Every structure is written in C-alpha cells, then in structure tokens.
Short mmCIF file of C-alpha atoms and ligand atoms in Angstrom, two decimals:
data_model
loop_
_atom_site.label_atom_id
_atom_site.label_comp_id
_atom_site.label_asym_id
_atom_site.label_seq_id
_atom_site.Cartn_x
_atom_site.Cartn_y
_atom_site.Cartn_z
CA UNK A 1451 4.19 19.83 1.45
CA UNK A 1452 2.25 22.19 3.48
CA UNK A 1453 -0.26 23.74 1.34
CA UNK A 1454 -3.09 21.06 -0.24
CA UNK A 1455 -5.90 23.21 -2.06
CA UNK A 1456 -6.66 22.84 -5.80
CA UNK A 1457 -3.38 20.21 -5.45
CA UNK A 1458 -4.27 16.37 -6.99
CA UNK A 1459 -3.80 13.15 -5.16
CA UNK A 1460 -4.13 9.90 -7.32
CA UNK A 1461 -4.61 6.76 -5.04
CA UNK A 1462 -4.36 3.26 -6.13
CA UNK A 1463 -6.58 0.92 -4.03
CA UNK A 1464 -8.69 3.54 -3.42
CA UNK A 1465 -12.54 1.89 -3.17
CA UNK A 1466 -11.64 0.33 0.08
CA UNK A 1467 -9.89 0.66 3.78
CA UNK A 1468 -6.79 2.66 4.37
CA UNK A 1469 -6.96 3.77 0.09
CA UNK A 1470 -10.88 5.47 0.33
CA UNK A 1471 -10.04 7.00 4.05
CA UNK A 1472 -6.72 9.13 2.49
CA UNK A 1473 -9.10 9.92 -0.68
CA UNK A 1474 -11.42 11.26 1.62
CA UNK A 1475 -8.86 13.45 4.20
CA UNK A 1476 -7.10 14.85 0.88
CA UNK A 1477 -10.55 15.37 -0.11
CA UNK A 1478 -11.18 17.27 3.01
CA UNK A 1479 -7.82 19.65 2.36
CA UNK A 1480 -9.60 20.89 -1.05
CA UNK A 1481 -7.40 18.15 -3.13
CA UNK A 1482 -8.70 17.10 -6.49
CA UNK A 1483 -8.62 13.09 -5.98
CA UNK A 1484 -7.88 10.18 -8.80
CA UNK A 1485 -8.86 6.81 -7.23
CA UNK A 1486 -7.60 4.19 -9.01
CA UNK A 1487 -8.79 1.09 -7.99
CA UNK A 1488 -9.63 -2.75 -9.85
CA UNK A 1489 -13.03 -3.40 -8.71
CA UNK A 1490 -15.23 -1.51 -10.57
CA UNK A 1491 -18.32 -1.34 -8.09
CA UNK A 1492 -16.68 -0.40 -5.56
CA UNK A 1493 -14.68 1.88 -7.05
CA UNK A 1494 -18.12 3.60 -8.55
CA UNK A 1495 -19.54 3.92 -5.07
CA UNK A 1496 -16.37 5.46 -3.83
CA UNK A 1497 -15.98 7.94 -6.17
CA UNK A 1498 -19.79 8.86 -5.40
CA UNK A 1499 -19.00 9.15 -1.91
CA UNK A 1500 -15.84 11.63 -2.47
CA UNK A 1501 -18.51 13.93 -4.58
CA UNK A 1502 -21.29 13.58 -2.16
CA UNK A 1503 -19.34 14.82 0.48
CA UNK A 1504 -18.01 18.06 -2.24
CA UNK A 1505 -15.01 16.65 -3.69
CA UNK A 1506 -13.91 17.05 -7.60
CA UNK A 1507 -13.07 13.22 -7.83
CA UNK A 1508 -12.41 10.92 -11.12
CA UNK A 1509 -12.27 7.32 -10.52
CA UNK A 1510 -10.61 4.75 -13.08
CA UNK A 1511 -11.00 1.25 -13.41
CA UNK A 1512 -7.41 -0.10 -12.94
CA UNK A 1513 -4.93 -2.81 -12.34
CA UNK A 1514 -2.42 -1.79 -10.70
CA UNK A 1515 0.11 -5.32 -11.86
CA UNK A 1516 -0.58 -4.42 -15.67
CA UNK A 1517 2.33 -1.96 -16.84
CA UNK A 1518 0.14 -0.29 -19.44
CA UNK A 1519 -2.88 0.34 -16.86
CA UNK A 1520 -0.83 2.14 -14.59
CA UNK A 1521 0.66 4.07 -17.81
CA UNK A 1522 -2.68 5.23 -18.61
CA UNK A 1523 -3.90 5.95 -15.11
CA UNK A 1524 -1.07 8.73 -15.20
CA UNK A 1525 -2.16 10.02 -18.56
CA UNK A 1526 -5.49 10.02 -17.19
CA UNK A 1527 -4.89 11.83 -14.39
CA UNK A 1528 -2.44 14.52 -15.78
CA UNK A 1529 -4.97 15.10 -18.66
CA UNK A 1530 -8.04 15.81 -16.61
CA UNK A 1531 -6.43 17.30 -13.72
CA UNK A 1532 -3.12 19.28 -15.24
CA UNK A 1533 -0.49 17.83 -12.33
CA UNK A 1534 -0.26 14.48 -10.01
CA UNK A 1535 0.67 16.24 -6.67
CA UNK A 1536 0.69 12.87 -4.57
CA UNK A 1537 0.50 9.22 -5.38
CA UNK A 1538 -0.21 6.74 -3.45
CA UNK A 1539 0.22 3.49 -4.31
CA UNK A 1540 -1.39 1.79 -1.86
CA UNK A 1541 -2.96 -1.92 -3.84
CA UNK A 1542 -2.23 -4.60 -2.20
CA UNK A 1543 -3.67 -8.47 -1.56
CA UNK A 1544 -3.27 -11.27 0.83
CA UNK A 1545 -3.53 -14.81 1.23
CA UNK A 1546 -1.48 -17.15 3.36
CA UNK A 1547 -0.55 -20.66 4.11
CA UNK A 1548 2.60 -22.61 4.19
CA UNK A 1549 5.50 -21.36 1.91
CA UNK A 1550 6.03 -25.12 0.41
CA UNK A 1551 1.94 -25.51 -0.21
CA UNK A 1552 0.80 -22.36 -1.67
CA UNK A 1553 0.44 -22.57 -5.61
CA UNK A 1554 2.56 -20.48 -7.85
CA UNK A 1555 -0.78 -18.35 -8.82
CA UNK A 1556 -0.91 -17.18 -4.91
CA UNK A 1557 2.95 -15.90 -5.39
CA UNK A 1558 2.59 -14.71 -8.40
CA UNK A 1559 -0.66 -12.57 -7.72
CA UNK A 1560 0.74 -11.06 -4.41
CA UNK A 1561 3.79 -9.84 -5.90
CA UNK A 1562 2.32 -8.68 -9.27
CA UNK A 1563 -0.14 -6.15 -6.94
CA UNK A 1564 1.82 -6.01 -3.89
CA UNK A 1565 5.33 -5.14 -5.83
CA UNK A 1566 4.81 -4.81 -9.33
CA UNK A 1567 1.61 -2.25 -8.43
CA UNK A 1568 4.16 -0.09 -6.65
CA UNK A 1569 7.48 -0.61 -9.62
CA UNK A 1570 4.66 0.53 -12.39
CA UNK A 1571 3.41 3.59 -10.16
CA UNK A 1572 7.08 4.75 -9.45
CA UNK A 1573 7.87 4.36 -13.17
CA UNK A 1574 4.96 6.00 -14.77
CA UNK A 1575 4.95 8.77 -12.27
CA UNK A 1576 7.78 9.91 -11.17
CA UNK A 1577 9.03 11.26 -14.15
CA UNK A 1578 5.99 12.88 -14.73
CA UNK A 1579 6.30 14.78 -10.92
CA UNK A 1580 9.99 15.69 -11.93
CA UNK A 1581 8.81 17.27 -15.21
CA UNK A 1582 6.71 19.14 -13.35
CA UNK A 1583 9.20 20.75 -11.29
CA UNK A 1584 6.82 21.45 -8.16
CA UNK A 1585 6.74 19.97 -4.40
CA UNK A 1586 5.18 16.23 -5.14
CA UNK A 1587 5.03 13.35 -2.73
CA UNK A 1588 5.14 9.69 -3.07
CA UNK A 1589 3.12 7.19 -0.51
CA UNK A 1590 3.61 3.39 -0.78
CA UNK A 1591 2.53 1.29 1.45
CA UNK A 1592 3.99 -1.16 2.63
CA UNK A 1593 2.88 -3.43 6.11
CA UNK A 1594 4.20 -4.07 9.06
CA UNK A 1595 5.19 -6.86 7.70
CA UNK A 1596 7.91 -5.10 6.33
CA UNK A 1597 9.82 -5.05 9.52
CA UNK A 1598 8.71 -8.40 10.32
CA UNK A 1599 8.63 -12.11 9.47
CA UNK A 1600 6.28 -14.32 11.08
CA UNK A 1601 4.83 -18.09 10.00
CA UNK A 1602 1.67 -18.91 7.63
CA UNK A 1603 2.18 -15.31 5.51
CA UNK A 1604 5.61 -15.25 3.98
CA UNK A 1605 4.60 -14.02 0.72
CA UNK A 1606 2.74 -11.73 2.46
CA UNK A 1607 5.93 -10.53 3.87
CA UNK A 1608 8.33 -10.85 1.37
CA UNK A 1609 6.26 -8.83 -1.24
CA UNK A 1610 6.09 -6.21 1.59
CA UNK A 1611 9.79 -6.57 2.73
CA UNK A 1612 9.88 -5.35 -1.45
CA UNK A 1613 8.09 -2.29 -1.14
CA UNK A 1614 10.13 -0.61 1.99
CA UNK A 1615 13.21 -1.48 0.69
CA UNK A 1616 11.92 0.03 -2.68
CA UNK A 1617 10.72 2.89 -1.01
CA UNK A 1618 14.04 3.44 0.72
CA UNK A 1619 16.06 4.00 -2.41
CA UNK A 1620 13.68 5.65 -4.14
CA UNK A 1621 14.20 7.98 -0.97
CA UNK A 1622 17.61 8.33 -1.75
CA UNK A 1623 17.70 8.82 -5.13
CA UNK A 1624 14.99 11.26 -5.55
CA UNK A 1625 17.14 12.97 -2.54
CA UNK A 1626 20.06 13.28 -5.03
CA UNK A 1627 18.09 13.83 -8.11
CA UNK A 1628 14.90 15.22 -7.91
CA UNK A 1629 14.76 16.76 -4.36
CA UNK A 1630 11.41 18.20 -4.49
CA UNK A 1631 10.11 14.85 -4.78
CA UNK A 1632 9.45 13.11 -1.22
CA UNK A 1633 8.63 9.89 -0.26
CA UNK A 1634 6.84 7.87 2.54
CA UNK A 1635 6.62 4.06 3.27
CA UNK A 1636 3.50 3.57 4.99
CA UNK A 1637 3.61 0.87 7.49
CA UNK A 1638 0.10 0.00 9.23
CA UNK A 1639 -0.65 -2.86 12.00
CA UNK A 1640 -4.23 -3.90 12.23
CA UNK A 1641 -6.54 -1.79 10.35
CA UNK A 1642 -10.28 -2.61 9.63
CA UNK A 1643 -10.54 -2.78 5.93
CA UNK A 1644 -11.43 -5.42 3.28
CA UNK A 1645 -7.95 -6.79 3.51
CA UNK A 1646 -9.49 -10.59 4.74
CA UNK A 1647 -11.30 -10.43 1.83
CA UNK A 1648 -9.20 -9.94 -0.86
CA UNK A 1649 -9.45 -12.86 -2.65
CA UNK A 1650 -12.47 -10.91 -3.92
CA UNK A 1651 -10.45 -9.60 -6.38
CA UNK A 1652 -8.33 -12.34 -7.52
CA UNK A 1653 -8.01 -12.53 -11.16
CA UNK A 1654 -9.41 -15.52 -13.26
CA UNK A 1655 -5.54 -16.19 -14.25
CA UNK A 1656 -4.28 -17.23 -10.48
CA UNK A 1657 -7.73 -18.72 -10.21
CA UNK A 1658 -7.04 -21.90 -12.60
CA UNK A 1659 -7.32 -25.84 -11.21
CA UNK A 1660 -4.72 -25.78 -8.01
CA UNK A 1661 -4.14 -22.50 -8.13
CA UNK A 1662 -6.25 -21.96 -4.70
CA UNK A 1663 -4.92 -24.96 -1.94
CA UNK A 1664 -7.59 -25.17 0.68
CA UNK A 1665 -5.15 -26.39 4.02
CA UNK A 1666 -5.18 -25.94 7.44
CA UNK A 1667 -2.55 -23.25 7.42
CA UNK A 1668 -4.74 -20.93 5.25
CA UNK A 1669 -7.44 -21.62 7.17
CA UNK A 1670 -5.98 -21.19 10.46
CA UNK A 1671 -3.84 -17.56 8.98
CA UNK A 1672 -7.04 -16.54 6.86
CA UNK A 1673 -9.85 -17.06 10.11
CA UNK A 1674 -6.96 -14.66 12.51
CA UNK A 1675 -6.53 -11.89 9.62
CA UNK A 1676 -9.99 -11.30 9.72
CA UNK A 1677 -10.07 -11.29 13.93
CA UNK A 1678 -7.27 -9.13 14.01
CA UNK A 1679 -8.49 -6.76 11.27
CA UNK A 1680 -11.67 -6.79 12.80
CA UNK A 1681 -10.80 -5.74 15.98
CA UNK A 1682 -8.12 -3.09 14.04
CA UNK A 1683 -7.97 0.64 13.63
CA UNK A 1684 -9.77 2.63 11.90
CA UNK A 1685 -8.25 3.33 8.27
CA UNK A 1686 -9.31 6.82 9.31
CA UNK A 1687 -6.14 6.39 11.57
CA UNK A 1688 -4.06 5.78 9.07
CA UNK A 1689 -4.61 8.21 6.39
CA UNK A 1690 -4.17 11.17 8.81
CA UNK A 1691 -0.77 9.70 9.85
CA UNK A 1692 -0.20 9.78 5.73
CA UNK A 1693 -1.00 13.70 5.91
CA UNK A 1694 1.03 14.25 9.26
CA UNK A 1695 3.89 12.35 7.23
CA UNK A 1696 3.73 14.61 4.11
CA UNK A 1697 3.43 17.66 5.81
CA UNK A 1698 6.53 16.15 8.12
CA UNK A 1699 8.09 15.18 4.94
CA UNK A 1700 8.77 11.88 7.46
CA UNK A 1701 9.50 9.07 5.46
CA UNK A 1702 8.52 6.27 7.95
CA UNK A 1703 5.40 5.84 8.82
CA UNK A 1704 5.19 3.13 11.69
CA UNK A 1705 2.72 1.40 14.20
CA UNK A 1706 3.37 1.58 17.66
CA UNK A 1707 1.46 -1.31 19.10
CA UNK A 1708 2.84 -4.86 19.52
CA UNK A 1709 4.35 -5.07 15.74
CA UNK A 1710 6.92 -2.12 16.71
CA UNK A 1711 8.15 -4.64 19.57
CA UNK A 1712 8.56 -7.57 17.10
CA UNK A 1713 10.19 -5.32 14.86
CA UNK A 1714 13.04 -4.55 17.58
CA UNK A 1715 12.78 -8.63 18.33
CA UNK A 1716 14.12 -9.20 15.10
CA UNK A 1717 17.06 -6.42 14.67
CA UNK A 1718 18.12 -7.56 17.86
CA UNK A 1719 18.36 -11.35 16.65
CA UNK A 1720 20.06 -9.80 13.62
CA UNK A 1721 22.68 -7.52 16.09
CA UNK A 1722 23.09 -10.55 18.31
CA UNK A 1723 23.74 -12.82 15.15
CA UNK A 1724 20.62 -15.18 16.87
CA UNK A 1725 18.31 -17.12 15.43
CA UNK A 1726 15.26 -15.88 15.24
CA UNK A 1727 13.10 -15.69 18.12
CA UNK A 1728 9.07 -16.40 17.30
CA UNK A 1729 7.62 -13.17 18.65
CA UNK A 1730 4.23 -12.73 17.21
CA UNK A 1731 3.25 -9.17 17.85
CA UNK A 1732 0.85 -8.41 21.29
CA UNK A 1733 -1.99 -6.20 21.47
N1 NAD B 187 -5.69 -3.67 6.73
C1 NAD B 187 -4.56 -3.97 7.32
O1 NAD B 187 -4.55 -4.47 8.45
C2 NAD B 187 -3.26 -3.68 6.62
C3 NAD B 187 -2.07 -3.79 7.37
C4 NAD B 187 -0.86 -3.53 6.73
C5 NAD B 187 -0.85 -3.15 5.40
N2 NAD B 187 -2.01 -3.06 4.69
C6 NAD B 187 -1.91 -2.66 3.29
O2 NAD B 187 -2.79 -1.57 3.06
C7 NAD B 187 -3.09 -1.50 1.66
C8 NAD B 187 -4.57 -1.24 1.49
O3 NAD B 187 -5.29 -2.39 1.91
P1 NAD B 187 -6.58 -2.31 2.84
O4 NAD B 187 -6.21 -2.89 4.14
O5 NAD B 187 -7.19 -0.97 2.78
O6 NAD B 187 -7.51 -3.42 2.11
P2 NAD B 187 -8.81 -3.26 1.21
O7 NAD B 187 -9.07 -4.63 0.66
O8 NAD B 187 -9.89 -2.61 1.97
O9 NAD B 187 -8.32 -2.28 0.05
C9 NAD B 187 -7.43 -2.71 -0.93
C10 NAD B 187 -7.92 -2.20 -2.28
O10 NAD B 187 -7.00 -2.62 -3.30
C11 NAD B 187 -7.76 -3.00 -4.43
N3 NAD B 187 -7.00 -3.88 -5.33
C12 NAD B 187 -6.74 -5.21 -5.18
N4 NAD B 187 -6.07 -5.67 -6.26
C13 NAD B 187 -5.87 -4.61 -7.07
C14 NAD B 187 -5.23 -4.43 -8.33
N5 NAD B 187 -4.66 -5.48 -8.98
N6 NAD B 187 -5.21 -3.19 -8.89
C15 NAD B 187 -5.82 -2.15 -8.26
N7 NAD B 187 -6.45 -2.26 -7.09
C16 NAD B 187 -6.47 -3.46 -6.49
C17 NAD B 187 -8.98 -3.67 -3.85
O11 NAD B 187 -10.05 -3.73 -4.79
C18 NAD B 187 -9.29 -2.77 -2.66
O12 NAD B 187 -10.17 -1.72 -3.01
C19 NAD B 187 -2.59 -2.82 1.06
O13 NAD B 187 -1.36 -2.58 0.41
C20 NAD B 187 -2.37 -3.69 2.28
O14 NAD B 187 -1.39 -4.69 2.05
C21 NAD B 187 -3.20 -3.32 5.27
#
C-alpha cells in the first residue's frame, strides 16, 4: 500500500507505546484512525491527542480477549468510517516467573490478549477487508520473543511464538485467497512503553486469591523488563518500521540489536540438532 490519505487504520492497544506511536504516524499520512484499546483513560487521552494534533480519530473502549468486543469494534469502525484499511492488532500483556509457579490466571490472561486478541481481530476483520475488495493490510505484533526462548518469561514467549506462526499462515493463505490482503508480523526488542506495567490492566477474573504469586523469579524478570524497556527505543521507532513494512509489503518486521543474534543462536542449535545454548540477547 502506497497511498494513505482519507484510508482508515484501526489499532488495538492503541492508548499506549508502540499502539499510540503508529496511531499517530498513520495519523500523520491523512489516515482516519480507530484506537481500540481496554483502558478507558488512557484511551480518552489518546484519542484527544490524535485530534489535537488534526486527526479524524474515534476511540472505543475494548477488550481485545472477548470475541464479541472485537466483533463490535469492526462494526464500529466500518460504520463510522465506511472501510478498515489496516488493522493492527497490536494488545498484548506480560508477566513472568517460573513456568511451574505462575498461577493458571497469569497463563490464561497472556494468551487470552496476547493470542486470542490477535485470532478475534483476524476473524472479525478479515472478511470484512476481503468484502471490500481494495488493497488492506494486516499488522500483528508479535515480540522478539517470537524467535526466541529465554528463562523467567515462557508464557511470554509461547503466546508470542502463537502470533508469528499465526501471522505466517495467515500470510499464506490470504496469498492464495485474498491477495490484496497483506500481512506483517511485527517483531520489536526493547521499546519504551508501558509494557512493565501491564498488570495495570489485569482483569478482576485472573486477579482472584493465588492468582498473582509474588517469587523471586517475578521479581527478578519484572525489576529487568522495566530496565531494559527503560533504556529501549522509542515506539516512534517502531511504528515507522510498521509504515516502511506496508509500503514494502515486507512481512517481517525484525530488530537488529542483540535479539537478532539470539535468534540465529537458536536455529543454529536447531540445524546442529544441539541443545540449547543460554544466549540472552546483548545490547
Ligand atoms: N515494549 C516492548 O519492549 C515490546 C517488545 C516486544 C513486543 N511488544 C509488544 O508490543 C505490543 C504493544 O505493547 P507496548 O510495549 O506498547 O505496551 P503498552 O503497555 O504501552 O501498550 C499496550 C496497550 O495494550 C492495552 N491492552 C492491554 N490489555 C488489553 C486488552 N485485553 N484489550 C485491549 N487492549 C489491551 C493496554 O491498555 C495498553 O494501552 C504488545 O503486544 C507487546 O507484547 C512490546
């Protein structure tokens, strides 16, 4: 997709981090923008932002692990806007700790937003974008952590592991069957965004007695997220590798610090039939 104007973009996880900064650059190209986003506060002051700065921009209150939300965000979005040009589904969560101490509530709310977010987007939209017979384009993001597996954040990484591989048939069978349909897997390393904080917007249902284990492993993953993310990119970075992507029609989008070596770490374990090697990604 080269041409932008008068086009809509409807991002989920838009209030915040790498979600807001793509609103605002498809804001800048003259795109009408949907955020979509569960916390309502935020999601007020971001759709402010988008209009102070000249932007035609409707925000609705969603959750992006609820089916019917994400049903009704497309409605939504289609009704006051005519077309969904791009969607980005772009929610996601994190906590961490060890695999065999984390609670059932910490699985099952990372991989309700992390991959259930992205299956409800794909379903309600895409065969609205096919419908509408035009150029369209898909964003999900997924992590680093994709390509990756590394100690203390395995849900983390399996939810994430989900959305590329997801996102890669999707690729292939919009490719056979809808070809003016594209798609991107966003992959970011460190970026400075809320991320560290997202048990902001944990639901009261994984919130319940033991649902949240306080151990040392959290701690210890929880206290280097929000270094690392401090000391990360801005989300500004990422969202104009999103537009380079769509106007590339590139489907991977990839870091190239540290987590791009510990991504080769691993497929060469795999080639090599090793075990795998602990190779934490370096700045
Ligand atoms: N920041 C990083 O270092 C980093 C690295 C790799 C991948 N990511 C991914 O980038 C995406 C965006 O995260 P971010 O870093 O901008 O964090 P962020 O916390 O700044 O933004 C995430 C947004 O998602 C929203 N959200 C959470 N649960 C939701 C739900 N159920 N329904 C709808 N919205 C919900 C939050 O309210 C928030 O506005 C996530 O998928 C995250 O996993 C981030």
């Amino acid at each position: 997709m080269n041409e932008f104007a008068n086009k809509t973009a409807v991002i989920t996880g838009g209030a915040s981090g790498i979600g807001l900064a793509m609103g605002e650059l498809f804001a800048a190209q003259g795109m009408k923008i949907v955020l979509a986003d569960v916390e309502a506060g935020a999601l007020d002051a971001a759709v402010a932002r988008l209009r102070e700065q000249g932007a035609e921009c409707l925000g609705v209150v969603t959750d992006v692990s609820k089916a019917d939300a994400v049903q009704a965000l497309a409605e939504r979005a289609r009704t006051q806007f005519g077309a969904v040009h791009i969607l980005c589904n772009n929610a996601g969560v994190f906590t961490g700790g060890l695999l065999w101490e984390e609670s059932l509530a910490d699985y099952h709310w990372l991989l309700d937003v992390n991959i259930w977010g992205v299956v409800h987007g794909i379903r309600s939209f895409v065969p609205m974008m096919i419908g509408q017979d035009c150029d369209c384009h898909i964003v999900n993001t997924a992590s680093m952590a994709a390509v990756t597996a590394m100690p203390y954040s395995g849900i983390y990484h399996m939810s994430k592991h989900a959305v590329l591989a997801l996102s890669e048939s999707l690729y292939h069978e919009l490719a056979f069957h809808a070809p003016k349909v594209k798609v991107s897997v966003l992959c970011p390393e460190s970026v400075d965004t809320g991320i560290a904080a997202a048990e902001r917007n944990r639901p009261a249902h994984y919130r319940g007695d033991g649902d949240i284990v306080e151990s040392g492993a959290r701690a210890l993953v929880m206290d280097s997220l929000a270094q690392s993310v401090a000391t990360g990119i801005h989300p500004r970075v990422m969202a104009q590798r999103v537009l380079e992507a769509i106007r590339e029609e590139r489907f991977y989008i990839l870091s190239q610090d540290g987590w791009r070596e510990a991504a080769h770490t691993r497929l060469d374990d795999i080639r090599a039939g090793r075990n795998p090697t602990f190779a934490p990604p370096v700045a």
